[in-house]
PDB file of C-alpha atoms in Angstrom:
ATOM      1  CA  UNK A   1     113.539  82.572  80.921  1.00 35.00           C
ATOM      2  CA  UNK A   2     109.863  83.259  80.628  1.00 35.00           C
ATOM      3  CA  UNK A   3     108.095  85.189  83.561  1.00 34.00           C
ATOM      4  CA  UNK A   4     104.910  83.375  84.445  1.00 41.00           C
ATOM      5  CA  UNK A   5     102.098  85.836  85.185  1.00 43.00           C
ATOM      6  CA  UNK A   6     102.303  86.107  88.783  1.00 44.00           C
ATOM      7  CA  UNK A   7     106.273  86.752  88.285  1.00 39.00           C
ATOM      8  CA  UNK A   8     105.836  89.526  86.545  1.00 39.00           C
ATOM      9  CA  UNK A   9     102.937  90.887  88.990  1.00 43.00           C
ATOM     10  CA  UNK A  10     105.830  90.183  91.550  1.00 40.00           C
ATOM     11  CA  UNK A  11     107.920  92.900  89.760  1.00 37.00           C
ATOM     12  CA  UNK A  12     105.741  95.580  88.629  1.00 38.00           C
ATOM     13  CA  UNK A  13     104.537  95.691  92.650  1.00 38.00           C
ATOM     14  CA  UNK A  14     108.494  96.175  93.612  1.00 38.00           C
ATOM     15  CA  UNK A  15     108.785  99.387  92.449  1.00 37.00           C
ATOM     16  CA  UNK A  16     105.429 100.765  94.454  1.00 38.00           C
ATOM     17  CA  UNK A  17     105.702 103.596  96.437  1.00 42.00           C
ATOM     18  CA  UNK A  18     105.776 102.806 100.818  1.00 44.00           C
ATOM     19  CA  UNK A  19     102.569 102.482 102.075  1.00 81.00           C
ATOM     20  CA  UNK A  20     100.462 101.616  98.475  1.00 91.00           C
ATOM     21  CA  UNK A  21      99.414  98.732  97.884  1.00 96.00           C
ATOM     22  CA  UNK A  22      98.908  96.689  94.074  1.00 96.00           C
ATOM     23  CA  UNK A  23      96.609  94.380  95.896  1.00 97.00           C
ATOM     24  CA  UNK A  24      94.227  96.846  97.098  1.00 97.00           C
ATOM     25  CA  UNK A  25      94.270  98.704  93.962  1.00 97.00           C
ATOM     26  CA  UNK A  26      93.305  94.963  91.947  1.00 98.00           C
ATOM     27  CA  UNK A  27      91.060  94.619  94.589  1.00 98.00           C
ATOM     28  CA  UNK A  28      88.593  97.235  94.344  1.00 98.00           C
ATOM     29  CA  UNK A  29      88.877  97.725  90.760  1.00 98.00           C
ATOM     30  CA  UNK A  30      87.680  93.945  90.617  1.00 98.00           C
ATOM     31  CA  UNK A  31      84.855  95.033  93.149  1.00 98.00           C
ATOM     32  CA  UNK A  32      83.833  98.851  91.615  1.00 98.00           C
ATOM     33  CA  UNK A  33      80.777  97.516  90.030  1.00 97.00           C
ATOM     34  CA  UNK A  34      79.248  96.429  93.639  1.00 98.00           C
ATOM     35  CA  UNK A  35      77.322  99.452  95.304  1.00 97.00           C
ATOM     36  CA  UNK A  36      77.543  97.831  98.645  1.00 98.00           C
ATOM     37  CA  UNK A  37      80.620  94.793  99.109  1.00 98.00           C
ATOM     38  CA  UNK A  38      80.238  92.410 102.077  1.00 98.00           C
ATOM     39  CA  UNK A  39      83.151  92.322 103.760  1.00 98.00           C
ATOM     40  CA  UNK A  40      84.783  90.418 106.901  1.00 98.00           C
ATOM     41  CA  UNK A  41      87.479  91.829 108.900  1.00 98.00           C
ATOM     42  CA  UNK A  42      89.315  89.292 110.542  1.00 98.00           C
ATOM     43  CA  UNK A  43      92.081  91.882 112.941  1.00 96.00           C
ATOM     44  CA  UNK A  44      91.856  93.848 115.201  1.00 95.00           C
ATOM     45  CA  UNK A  45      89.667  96.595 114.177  1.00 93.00           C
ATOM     46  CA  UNK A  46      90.863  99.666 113.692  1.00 94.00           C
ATOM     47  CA  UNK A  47      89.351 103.048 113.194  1.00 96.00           C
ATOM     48  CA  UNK A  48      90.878 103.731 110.094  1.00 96.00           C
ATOM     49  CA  UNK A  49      90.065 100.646 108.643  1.00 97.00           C
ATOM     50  CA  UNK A  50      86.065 101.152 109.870  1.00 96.00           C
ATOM     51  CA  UNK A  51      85.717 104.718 108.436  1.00 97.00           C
ATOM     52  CA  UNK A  52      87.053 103.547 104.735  1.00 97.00           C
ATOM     53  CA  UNK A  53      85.127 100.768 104.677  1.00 97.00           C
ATOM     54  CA  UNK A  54      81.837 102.422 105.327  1.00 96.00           C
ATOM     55  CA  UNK A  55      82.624 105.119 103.144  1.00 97.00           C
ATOM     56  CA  UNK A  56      82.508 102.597 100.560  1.00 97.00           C
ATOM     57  CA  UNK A  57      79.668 101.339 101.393  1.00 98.00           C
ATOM     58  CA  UNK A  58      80.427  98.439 102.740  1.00 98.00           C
ATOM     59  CA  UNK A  59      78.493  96.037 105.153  1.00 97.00           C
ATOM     60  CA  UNK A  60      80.986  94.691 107.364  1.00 97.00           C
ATOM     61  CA  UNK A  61      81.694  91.649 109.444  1.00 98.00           C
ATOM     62  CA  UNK A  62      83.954  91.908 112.225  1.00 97.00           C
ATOM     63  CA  UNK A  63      86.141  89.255 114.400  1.00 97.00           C
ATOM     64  CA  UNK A  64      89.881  89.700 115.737  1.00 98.00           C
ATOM     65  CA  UNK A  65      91.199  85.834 115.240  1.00 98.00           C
ATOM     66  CA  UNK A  66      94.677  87.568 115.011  1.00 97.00           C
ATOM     67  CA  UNK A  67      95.407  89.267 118.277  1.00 97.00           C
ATOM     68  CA  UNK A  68      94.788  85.570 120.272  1.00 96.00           C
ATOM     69  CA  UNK A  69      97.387  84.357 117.922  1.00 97.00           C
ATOM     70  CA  UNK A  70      99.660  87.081 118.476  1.00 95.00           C
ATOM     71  CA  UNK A  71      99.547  86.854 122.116  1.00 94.00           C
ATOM     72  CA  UNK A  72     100.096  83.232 121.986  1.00 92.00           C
ATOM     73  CA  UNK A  73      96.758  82.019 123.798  1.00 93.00           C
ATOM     74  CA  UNK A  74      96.051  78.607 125.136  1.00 94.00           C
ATOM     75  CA  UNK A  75      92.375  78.738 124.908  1.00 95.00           C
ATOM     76  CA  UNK A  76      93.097  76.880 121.258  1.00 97.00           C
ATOM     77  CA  UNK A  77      95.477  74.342 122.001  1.00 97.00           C
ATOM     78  CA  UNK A  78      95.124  70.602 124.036  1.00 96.00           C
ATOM     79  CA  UNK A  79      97.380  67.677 124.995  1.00 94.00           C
ATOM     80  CA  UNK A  80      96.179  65.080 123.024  1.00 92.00           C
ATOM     81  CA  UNK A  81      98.792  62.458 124.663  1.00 92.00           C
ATOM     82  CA  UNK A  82     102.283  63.759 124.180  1.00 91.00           C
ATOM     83  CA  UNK A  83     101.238  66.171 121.251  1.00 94.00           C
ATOM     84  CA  UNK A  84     100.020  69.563 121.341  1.00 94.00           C
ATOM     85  CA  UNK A  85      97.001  69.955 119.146  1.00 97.00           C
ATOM     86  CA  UNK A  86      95.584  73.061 117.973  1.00 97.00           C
ATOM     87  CA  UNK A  87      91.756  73.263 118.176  1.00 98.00           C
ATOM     88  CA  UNK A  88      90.612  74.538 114.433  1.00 98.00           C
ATOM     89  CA  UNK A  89      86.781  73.944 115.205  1.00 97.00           C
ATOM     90  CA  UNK A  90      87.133  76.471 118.515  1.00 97.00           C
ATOM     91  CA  UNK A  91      89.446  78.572 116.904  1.00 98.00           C
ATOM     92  CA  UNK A  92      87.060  79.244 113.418  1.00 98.00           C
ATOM     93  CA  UNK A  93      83.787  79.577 116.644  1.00 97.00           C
ATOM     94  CA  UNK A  94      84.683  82.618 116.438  1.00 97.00           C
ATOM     95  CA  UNK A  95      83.713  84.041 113.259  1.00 97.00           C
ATOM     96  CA  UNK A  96      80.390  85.200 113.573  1.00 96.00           C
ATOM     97  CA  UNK A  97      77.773  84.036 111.322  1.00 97.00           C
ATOM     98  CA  UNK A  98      77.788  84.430 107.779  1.00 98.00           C
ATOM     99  CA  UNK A  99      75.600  82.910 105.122  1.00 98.00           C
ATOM    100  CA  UNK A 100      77.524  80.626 102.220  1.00 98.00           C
ATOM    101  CA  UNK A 101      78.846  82.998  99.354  1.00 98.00           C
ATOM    102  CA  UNK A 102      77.570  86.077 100.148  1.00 98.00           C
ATOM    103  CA  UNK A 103      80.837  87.590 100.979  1.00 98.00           C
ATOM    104  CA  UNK A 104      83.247  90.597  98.351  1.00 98.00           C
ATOM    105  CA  UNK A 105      86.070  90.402 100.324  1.00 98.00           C
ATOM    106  CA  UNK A 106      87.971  88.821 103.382  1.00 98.00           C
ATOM    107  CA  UNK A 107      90.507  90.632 104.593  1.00 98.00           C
ATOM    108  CA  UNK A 108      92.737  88.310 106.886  1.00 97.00           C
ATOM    109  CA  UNK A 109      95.746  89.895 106.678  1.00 97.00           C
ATOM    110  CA  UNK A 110      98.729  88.117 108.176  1.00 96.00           C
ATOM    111  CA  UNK A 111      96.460  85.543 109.929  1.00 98.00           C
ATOM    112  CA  UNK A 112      98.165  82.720 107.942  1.00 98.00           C
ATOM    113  CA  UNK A 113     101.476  82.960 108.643  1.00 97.00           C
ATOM    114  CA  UNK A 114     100.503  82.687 112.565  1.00 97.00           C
ATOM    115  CA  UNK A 115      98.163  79.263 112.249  1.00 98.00           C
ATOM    116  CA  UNK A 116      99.768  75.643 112.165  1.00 97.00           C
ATOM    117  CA  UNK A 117     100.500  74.496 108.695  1.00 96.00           C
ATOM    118  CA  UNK A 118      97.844  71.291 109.428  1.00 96.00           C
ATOM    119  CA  UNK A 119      95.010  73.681 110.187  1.00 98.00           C
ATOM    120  CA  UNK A 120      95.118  75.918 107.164  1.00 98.00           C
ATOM    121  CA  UNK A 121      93.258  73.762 105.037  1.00 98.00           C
ATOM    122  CA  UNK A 122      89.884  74.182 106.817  1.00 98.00           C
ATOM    123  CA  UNK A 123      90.402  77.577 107.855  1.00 98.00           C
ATOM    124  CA  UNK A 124      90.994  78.520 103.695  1.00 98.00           C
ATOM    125  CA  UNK A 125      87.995  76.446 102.608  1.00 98.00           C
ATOM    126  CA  UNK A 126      85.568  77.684 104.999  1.00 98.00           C
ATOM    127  CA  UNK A 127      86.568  81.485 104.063  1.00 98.00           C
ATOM    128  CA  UNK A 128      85.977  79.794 100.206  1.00 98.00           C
ATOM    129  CA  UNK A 129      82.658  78.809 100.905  1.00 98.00           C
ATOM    130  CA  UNK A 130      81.545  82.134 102.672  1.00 98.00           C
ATOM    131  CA  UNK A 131      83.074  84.097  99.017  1.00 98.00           C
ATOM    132  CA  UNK A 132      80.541  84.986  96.177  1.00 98.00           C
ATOM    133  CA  UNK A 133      81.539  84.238  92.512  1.00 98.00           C
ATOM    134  CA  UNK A 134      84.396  86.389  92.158  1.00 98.00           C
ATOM    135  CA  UNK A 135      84.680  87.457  96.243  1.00 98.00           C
ATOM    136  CA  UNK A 136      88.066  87.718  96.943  1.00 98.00           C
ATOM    137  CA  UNK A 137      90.461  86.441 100.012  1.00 98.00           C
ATOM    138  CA  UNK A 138      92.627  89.174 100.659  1.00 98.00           C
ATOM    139  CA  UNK A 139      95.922  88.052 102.670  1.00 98.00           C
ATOM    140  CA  UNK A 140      99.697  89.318 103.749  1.00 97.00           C
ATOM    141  CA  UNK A 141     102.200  86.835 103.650  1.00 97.00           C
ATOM    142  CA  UNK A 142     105.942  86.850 104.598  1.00 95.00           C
ATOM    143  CA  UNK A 143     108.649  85.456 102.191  1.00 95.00           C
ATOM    144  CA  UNK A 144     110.712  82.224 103.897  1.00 93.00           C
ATOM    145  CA  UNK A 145     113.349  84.979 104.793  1.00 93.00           C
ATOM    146  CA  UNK A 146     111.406  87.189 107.352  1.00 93.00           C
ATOM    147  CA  UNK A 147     111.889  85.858 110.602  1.00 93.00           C
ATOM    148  CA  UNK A 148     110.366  88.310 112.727  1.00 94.00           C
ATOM    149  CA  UNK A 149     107.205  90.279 112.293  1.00 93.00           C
ATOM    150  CA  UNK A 150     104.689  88.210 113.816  1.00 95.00           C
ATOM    151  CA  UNK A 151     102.644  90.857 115.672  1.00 94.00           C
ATOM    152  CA  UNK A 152     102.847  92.966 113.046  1.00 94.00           C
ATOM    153  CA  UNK A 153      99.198  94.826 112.499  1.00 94.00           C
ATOM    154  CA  UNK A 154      97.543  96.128 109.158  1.00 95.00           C
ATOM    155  CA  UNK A 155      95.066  98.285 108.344  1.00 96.00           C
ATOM    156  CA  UNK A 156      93.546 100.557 105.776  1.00 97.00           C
ATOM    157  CA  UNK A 157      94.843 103.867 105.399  1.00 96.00           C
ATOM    158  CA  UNK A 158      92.777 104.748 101.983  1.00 97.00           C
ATOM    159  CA  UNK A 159      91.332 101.737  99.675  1.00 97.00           C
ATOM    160  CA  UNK A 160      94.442 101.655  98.255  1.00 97.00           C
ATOM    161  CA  UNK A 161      96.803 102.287 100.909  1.00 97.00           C
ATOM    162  CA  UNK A 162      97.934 100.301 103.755  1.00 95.00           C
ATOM    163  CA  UNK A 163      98.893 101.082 107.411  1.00 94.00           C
ATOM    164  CA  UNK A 164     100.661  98.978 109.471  1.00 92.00           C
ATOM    165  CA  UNK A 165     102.832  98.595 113.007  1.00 89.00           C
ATOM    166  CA  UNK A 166     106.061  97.071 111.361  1.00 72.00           C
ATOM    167  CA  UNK A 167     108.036  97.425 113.802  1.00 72.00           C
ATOM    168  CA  UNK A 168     107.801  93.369 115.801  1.00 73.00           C
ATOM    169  CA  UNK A 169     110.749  91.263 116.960  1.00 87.00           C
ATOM    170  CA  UNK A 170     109.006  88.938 117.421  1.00 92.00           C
ATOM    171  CA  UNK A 171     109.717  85.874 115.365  1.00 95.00           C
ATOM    172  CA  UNK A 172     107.080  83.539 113.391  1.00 96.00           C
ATOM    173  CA  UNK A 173     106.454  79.975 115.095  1.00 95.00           C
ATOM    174  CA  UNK A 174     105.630  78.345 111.234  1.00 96.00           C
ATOM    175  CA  UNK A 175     107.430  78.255 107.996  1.00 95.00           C
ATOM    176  CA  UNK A 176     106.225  80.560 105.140  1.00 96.00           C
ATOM    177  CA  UNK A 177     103.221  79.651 103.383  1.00 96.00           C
ATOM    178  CA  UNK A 178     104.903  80.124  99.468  1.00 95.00           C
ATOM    179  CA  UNK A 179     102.950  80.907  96.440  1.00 94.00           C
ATOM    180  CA  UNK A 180     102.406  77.118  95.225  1.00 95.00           C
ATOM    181  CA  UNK A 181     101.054  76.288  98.609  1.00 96.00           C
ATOM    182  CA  UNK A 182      98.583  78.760  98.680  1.00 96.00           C
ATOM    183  CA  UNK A 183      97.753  77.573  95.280  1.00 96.00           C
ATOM    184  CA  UNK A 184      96.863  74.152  96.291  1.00 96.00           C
ATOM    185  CA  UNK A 185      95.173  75.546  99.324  1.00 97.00           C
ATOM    186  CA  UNK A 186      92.652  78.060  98.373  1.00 97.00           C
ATOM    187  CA  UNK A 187      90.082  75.685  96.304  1.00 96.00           C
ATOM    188  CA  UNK A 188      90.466  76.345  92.519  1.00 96.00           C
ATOM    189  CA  UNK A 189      93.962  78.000  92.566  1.00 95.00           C
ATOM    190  CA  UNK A 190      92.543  81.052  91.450  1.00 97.00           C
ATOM    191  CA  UNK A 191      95.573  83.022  92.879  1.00 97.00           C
ATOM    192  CA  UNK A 192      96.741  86.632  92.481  1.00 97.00           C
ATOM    193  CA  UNK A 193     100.574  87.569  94.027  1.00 97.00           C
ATOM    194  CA  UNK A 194     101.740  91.166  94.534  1.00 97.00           C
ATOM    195  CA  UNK A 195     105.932  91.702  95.597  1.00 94.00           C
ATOM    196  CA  UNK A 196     105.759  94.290  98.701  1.00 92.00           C
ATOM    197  CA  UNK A 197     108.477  96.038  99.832  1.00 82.00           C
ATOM    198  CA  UNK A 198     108.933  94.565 103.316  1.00 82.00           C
ATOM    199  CA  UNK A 199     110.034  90.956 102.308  1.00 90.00           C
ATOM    200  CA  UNK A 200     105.850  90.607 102.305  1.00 94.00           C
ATOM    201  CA  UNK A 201     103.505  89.389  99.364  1.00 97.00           C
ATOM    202  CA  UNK A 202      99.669  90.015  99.129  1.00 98.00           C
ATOM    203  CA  UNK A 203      98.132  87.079  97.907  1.00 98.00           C
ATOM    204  CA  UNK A 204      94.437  87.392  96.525  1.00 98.00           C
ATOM    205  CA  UNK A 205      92.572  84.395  96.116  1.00 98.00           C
ATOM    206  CA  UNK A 206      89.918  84.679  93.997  1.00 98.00           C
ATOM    207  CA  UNK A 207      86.275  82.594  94.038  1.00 97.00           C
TER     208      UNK A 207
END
């Protein structure tokens, strides 16, 4: 059977070594010819991830939607009747403001697999508009097996080298967003998939 392109992305990126990633390597060879990448950071920031970002140069935007998700808070949710409604306008209140494709990169991590399915859609077109041609969302998602992992944290460790806490029990609340989906979600289907070794794929949308 023929390997589609992103299949055989998939199995180059299994044989990486711990702790590099094919995703960041794509990623900032895609970027090298920008002196100065906009970037927003949408975890928890971390110092690692702030002094190899600025070494390249980059002007960053900064907002932790993760760690509310992580820690399960209410200040998104309402009753509407019976049903329990997450509140996507609030939630995206957050993110500071940025003007309409002038953004390289969003790096959001594992902030998908932690939103309702029903909400994704706005969240993944509004970090589509704020991408320049060829900007790139930048995302870690689980395969349908993981369970647990959902306050797992990432950061940079190098450009091309992630850090993370991988060590969380705790289990995810959603299904696993899978390749197709993400596909249909991110506007254009411009979509890059790299295999990681903990039962994890980056996916790279590209603008």
């Amino acid at each position: 059977m023929a390997l589609t392109k992103n299949q055989e992305e998939m199995n180059r990126t299994a044989g990486a070594s711990p702790g590099a990633s094919r995703g960041l390597q794509w990623l900032w060879q895609h970027l090298s010819h920008l002196r100065h990448p906009h970037c927003f950071e949408c975890g928890p920031i971390h110092q690692s991830t702030l002094d190899v970002l600025l070494l390249r140069g980059a002007k960053l935007y900064v907002s932790d939607l993760i760690t509310p998700l992580q820690k399960n808070s209410e200040a998104f949710w309402t009753l509407q009747g019976k049903t329990r409604v997450f509140l996507i306008d609030d939630f995206m209140a957050q993110i500071p403001p940025i003007p309409s494709e002038s953004l390289s990169a969003i790096c959001c991590w594992g902030l998908l697999d932690l939103l309702p399915r029903e909400v994704l859609p706005p969240l993944v077109e509004r970090f589509h508009s704020y991408l320049q041609p060829g900007g790139v969302l930048f995302s870690i998602l689980r395969e349908p097996q993981v369970a647990a992992g959902a306050e797992t944290r990432w950061w940079f460790e190098s450009l091309t080298v992630l850090g993370s806490s991988d060590r969380s029990q705790k289990p995810f609340a959603y299904p696993a967003v899978t390749n197709r989906e993400m596909e249909k979600l991110f506007p254009g289907g411009n979509v890059k998939t790299f295999l990681m070794r903990s039962g994890r794929r980056e996916v790279l949308g590209v603008r």
